[in-house]
mmCIF file of C-alpha atoms in Angstrom:
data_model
loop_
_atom_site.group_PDB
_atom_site.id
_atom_site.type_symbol
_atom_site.label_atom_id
_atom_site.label_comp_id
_atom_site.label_asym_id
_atom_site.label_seq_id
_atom_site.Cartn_x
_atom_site.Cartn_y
_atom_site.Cartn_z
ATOM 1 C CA UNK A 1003 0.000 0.000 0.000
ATOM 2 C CA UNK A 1004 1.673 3.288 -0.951
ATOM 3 C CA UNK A 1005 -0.610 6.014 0.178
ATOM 4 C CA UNK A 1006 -0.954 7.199 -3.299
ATOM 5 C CA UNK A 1007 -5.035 7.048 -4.322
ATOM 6 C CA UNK A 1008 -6.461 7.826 -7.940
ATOM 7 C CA UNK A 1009 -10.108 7.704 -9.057
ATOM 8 C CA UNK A 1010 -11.520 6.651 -11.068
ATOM 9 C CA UNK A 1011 -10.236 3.323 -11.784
ATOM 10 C CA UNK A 1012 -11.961 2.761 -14.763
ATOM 11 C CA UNK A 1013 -13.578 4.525 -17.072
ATOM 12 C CA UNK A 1014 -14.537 4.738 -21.099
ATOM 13 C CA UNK A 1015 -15.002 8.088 -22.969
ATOM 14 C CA UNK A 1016 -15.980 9.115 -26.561
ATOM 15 C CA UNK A 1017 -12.915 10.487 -28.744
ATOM 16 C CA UNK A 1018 -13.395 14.341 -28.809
ATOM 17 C CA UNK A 1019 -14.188 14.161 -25.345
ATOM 18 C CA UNK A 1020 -12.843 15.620 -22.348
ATOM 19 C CA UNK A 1021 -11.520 13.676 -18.848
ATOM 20 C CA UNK A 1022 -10.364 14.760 -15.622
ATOM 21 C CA UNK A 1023 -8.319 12.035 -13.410
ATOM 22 C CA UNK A 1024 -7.732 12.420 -9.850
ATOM 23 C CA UNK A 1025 -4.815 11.510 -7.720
ATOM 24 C CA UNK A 1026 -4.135 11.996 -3.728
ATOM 25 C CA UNK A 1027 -0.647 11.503 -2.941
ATOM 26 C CA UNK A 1028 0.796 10.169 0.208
ATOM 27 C CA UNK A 1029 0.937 11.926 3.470
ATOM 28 C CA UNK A 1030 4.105 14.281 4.047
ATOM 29 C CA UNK A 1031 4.695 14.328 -0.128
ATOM 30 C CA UNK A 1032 4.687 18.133 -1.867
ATOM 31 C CA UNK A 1033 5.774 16.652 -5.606
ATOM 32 C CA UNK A 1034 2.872 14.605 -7.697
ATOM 33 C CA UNK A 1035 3.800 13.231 -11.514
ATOM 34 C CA UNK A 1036 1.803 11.552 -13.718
ATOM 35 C CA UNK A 1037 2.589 8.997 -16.586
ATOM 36 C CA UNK A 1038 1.148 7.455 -19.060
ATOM 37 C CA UNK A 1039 1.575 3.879 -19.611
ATOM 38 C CA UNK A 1040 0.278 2.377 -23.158
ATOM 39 C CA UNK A 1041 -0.263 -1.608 -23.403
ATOM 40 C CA UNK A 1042 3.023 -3.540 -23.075
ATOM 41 C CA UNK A 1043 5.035 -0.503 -22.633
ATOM 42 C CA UNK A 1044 6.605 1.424 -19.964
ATOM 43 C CA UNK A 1045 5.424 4.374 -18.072
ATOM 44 C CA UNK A 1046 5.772 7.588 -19.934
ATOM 45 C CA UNK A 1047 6.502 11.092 -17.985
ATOM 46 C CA UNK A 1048 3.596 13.734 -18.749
ATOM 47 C CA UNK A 1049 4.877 16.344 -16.136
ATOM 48 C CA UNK A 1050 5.580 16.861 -12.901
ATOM 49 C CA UNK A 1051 4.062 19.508 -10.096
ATOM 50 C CA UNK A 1052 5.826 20.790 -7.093
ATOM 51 C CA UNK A 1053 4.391 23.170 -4.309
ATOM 52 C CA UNK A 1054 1.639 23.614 -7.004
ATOM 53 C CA UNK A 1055 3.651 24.834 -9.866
ATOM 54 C CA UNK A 1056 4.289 22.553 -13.115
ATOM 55 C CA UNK A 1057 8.023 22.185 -13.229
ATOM 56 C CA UNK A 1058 8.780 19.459 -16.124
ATOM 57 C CA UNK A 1059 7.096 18.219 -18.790
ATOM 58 C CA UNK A 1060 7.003 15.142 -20.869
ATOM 59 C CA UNK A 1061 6.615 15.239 -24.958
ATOM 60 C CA UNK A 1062 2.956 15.570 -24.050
ATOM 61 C CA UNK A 1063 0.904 18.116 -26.485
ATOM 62 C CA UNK A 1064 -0.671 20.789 -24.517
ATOM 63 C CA UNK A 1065 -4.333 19.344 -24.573
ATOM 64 C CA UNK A 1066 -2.833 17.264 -21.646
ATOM 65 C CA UNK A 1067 -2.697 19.812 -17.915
ATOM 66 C CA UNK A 1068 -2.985 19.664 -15.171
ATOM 67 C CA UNK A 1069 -3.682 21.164 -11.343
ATOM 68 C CA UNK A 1070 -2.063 20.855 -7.841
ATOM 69 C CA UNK A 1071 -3.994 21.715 -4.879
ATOM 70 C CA UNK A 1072 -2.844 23.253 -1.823
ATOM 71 C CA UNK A 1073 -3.560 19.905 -0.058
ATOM 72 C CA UNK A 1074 -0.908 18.095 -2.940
ATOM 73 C CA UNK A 1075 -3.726 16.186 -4.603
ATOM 74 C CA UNK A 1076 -3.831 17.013 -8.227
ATOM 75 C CA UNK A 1077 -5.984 16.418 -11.345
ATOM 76 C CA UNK A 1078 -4.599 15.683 -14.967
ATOM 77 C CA UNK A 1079 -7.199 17.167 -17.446
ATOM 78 C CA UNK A 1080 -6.802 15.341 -21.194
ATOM 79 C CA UNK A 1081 -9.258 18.081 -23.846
ATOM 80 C CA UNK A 1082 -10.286 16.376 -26.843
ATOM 81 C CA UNK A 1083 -9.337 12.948 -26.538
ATOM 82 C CA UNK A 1084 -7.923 11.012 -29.138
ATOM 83 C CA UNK A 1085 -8.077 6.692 -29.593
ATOM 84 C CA UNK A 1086 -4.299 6.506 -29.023
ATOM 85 C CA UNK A 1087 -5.122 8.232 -25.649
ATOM 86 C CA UNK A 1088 -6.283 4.968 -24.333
ATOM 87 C CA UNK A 1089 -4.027 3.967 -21.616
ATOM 88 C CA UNK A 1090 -3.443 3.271 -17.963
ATOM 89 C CA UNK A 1091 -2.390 6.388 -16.529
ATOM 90 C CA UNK A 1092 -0.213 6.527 -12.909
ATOM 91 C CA UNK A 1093 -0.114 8.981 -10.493
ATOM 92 C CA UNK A 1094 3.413 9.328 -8.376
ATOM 93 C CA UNK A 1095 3.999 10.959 -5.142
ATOM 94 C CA UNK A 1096 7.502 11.993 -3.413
ATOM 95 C CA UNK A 1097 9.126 14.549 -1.067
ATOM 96 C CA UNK A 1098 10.522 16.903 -3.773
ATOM 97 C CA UNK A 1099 13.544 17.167 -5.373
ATOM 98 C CA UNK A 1100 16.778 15.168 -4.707
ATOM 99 C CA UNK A 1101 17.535 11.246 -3.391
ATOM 100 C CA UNK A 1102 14.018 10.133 -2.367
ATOM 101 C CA UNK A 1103 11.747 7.642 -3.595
ATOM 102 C CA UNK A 1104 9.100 7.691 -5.972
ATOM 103 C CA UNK A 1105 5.604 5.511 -5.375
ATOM 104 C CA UNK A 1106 2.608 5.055 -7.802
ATOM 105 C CA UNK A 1107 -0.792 4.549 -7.510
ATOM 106 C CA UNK A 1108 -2.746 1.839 -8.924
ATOM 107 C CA UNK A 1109 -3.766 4.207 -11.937
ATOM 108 C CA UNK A 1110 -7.339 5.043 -14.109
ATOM 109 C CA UNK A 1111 -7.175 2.910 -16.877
ATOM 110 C CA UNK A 1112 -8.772 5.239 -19.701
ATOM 111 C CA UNK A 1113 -10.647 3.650 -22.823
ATOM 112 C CA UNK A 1114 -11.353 6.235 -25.716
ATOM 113 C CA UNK A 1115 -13.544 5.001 -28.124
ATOM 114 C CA UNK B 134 18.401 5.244 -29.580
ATOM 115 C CA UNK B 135 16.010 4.917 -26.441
ATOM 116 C CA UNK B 136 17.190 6.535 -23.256
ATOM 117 C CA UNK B 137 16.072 2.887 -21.323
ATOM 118 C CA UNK B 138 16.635 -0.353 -23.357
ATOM 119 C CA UNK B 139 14.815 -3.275 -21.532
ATOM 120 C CA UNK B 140 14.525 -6.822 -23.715
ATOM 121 C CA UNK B 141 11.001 -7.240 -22.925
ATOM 122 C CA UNK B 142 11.108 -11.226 -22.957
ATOM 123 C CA UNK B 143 9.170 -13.093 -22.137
ATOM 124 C CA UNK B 144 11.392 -14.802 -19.831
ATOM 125 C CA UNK B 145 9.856 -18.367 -18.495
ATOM 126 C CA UNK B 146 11.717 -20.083 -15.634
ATOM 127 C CA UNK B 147 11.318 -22.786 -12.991
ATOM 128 C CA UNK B 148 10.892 -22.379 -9.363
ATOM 129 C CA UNK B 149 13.692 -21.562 -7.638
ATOM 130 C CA UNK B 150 15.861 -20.412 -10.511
ATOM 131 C CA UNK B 151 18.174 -17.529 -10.009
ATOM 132 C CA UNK B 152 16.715 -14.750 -12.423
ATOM 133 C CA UNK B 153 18.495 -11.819 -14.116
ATOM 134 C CA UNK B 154 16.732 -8.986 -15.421
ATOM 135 C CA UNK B 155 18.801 -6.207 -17.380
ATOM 136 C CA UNK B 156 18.328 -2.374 -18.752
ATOM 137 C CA UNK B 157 21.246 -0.283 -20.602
ATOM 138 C CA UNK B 158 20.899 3.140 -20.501
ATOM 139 C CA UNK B 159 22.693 6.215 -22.770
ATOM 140 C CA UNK B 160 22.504 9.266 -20.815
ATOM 141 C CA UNK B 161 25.099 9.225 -18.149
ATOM 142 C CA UNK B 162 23.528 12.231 -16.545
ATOM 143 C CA UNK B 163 21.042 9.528 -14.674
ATOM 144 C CA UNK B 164 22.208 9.367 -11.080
ATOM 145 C CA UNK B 165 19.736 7.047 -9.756
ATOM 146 C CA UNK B 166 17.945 4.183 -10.786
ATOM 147 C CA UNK B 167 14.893 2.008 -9.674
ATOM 148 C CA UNK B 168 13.185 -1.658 -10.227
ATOM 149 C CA UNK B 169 8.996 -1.788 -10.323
ATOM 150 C CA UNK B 170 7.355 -4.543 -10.201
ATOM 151 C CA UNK B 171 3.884 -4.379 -11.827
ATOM 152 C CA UNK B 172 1.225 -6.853 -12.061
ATOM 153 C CA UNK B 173 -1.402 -7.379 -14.342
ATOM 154 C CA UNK B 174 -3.868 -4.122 -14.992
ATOM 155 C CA UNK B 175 -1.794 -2.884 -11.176
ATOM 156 C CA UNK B 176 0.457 0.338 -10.801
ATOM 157 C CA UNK B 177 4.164 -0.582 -10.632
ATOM 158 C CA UNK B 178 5.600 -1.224 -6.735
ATOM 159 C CA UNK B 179 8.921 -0.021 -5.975
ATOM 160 C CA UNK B 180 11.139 -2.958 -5.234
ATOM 161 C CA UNK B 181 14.806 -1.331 -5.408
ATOM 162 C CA UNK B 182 16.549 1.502 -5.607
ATOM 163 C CA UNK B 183 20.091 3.306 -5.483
ATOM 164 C CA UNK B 184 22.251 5.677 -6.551
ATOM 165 C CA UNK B 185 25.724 4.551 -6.574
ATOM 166 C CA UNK B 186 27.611 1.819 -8.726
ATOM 167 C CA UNK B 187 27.939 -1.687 -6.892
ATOM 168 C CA UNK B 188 25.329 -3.860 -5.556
ATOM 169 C CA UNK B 189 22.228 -3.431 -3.351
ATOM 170 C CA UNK B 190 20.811 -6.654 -1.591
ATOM 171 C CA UNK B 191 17.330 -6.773 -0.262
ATOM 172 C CA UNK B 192 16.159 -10.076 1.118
ATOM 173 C CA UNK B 193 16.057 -12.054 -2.223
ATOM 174 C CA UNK B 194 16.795 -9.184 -4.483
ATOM 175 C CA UNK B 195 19.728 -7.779 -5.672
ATOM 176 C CA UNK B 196 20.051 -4.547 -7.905
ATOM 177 C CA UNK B 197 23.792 -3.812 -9.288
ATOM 178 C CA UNK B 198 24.478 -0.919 -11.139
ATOM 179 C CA UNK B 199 27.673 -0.392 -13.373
ATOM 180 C CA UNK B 200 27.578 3.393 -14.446
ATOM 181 C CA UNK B 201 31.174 2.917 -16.525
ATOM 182 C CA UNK B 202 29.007 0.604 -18.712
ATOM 183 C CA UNK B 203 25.655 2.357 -18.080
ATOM 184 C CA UNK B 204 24.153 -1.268 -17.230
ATOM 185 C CA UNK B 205 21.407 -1.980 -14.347
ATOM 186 C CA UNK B 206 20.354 -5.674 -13.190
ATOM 187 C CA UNK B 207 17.850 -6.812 -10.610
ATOM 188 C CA UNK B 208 18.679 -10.615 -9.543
ATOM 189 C CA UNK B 209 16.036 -12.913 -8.063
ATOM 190 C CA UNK B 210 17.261 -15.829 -5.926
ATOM 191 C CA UNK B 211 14.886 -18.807 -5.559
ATOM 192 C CA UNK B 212 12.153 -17.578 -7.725
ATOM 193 C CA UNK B 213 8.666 -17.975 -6.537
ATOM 194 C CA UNK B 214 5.749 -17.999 -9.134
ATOM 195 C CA UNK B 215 4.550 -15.246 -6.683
ATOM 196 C CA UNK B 216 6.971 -13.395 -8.708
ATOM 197 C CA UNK B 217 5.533 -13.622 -11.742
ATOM 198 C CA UNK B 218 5.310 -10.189 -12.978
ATOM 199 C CA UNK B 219 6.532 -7.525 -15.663
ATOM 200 C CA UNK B 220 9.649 -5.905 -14.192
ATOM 201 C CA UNK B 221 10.460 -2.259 -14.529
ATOM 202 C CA UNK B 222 13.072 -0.081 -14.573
ATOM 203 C CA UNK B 223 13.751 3.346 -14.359
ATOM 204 C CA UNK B 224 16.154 5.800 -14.319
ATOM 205 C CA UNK B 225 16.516 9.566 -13.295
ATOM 206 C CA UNK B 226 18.561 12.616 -12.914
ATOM 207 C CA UNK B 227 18.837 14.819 -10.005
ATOM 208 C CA UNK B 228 18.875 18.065 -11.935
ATOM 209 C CA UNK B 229 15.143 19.757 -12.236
ATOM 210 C CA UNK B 230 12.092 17.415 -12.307
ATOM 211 C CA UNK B 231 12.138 14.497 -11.096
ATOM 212 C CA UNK B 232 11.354 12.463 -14.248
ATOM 213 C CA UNK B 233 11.754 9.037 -14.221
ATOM 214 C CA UNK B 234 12.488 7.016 -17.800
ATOM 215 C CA UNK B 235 11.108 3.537 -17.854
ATOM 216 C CA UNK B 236 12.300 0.826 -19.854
ATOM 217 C CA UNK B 237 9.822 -1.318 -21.669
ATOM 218 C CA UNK B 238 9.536 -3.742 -18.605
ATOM 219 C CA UNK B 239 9.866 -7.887 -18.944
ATOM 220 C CA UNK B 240 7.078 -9.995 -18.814
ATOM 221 C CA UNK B 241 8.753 -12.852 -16.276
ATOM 222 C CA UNK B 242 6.426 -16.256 -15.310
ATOM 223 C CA UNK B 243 8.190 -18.256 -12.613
ATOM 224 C CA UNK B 244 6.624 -21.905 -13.241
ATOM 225 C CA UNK B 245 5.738 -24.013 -10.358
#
């Protein structure tokens, strides 16, 4: 258990359509990333936010953003979805910058059809 | 060239095999380097991690790192088919975000 929550964990949109994913990180982290993690690949950065500020991207176009809350939960917004945006995507939570450890949620597996 | 190279298997062995799981990597600008493990339709679990060349033992894992050659491996003594899994793993810098690079993870089934 890694104290990293996302909802929802399932869910099946129309392509054109917006989606808004939800993550809580764990207690004590400031720093929430997400990825996106295509069928029999690896994870893939999208960005990264820090004390509420975006501070690194992925090669992610721009209909992909996202929010921090003062409380470090955050939201990843995806406008006018496309079929190849069908995917698991992973929240991560960590202290911030430097030698710490990085834990993931079990994701929102995202179906555009 | 990928950042992460990961052969992606699958690799099939018998219980209680000693398995080796490898990733190369090009950028030597990664300082420190993680092993998921990630089971079916599940987020990947952090299993290992370090920052420095050598080994790292943790009960009946082992990750070694070799920056010179810019080579990670994550040994598994006496496999269990609880193991069975797709292995990750990833790689970061210290500079800026922390972004982590993933290889393409390898589908491993230990058989009973």
């Amino acid at each position: 258990e890694t104290g990293v929550t996302q909802s929802p964990t399932h869910l099946i949109k129309t392509r054109g359509q917006q989606v808004t994913l939800r993550c809580s990180s764990q207690s004590g982290h400031n720093t929430v990333s997400w990825y996106q993690q295509a069928l029999g690949q690896g994870p893939q950065f999208i960005f990264q936010y820090y004390r509420e500020e975006e501070n690194g991207r992925g090669n992610f176009p721009p209909r992909f953003s996202g929010l921090q809350f003062p409380n470090y939960s955050s939201e990843l917004n995806v406008n006018a979805l496309e079929l190849d945006d069908s995917a698991l995507y992973l929240c991560a939570s960590s202290t911030g910058q430097g030698r710490n450890t990085i834990y993931f949620g079990e994701g929102s597996w995202l179906t555009v059809v | 060239q990928k950042e992460v190279e990961q052969d992606p298997g699958p690799l099939s062995v018998p219980e209680g095999a000693i398995v080796s799981l490898n990733c190369t990597y090009s950028n030597s600008a990664f300082q420190y380097f993680m092993w998921y493990r990630q089971y079916s339709r599940k987020g990947p679990e952090l299993l290992m991690y370090t920052y420095s060349s050598g080994n790292k033992e943790d009960g009946r894992f082992t990750a070694q790192v070799d920056k010179s050659s810019k080579y990670i491996s994550l040994f598994i003594r006496d496999s269990q088919p609880s193991d069975s899994a797709t292995y990750l793993c990833a790689i970061g810098a210290f500079q800026g975000a922390q972004k982590l690079v993933f290889g393409q993870g390898t589908r491993l089934t230990i058989n009973p």
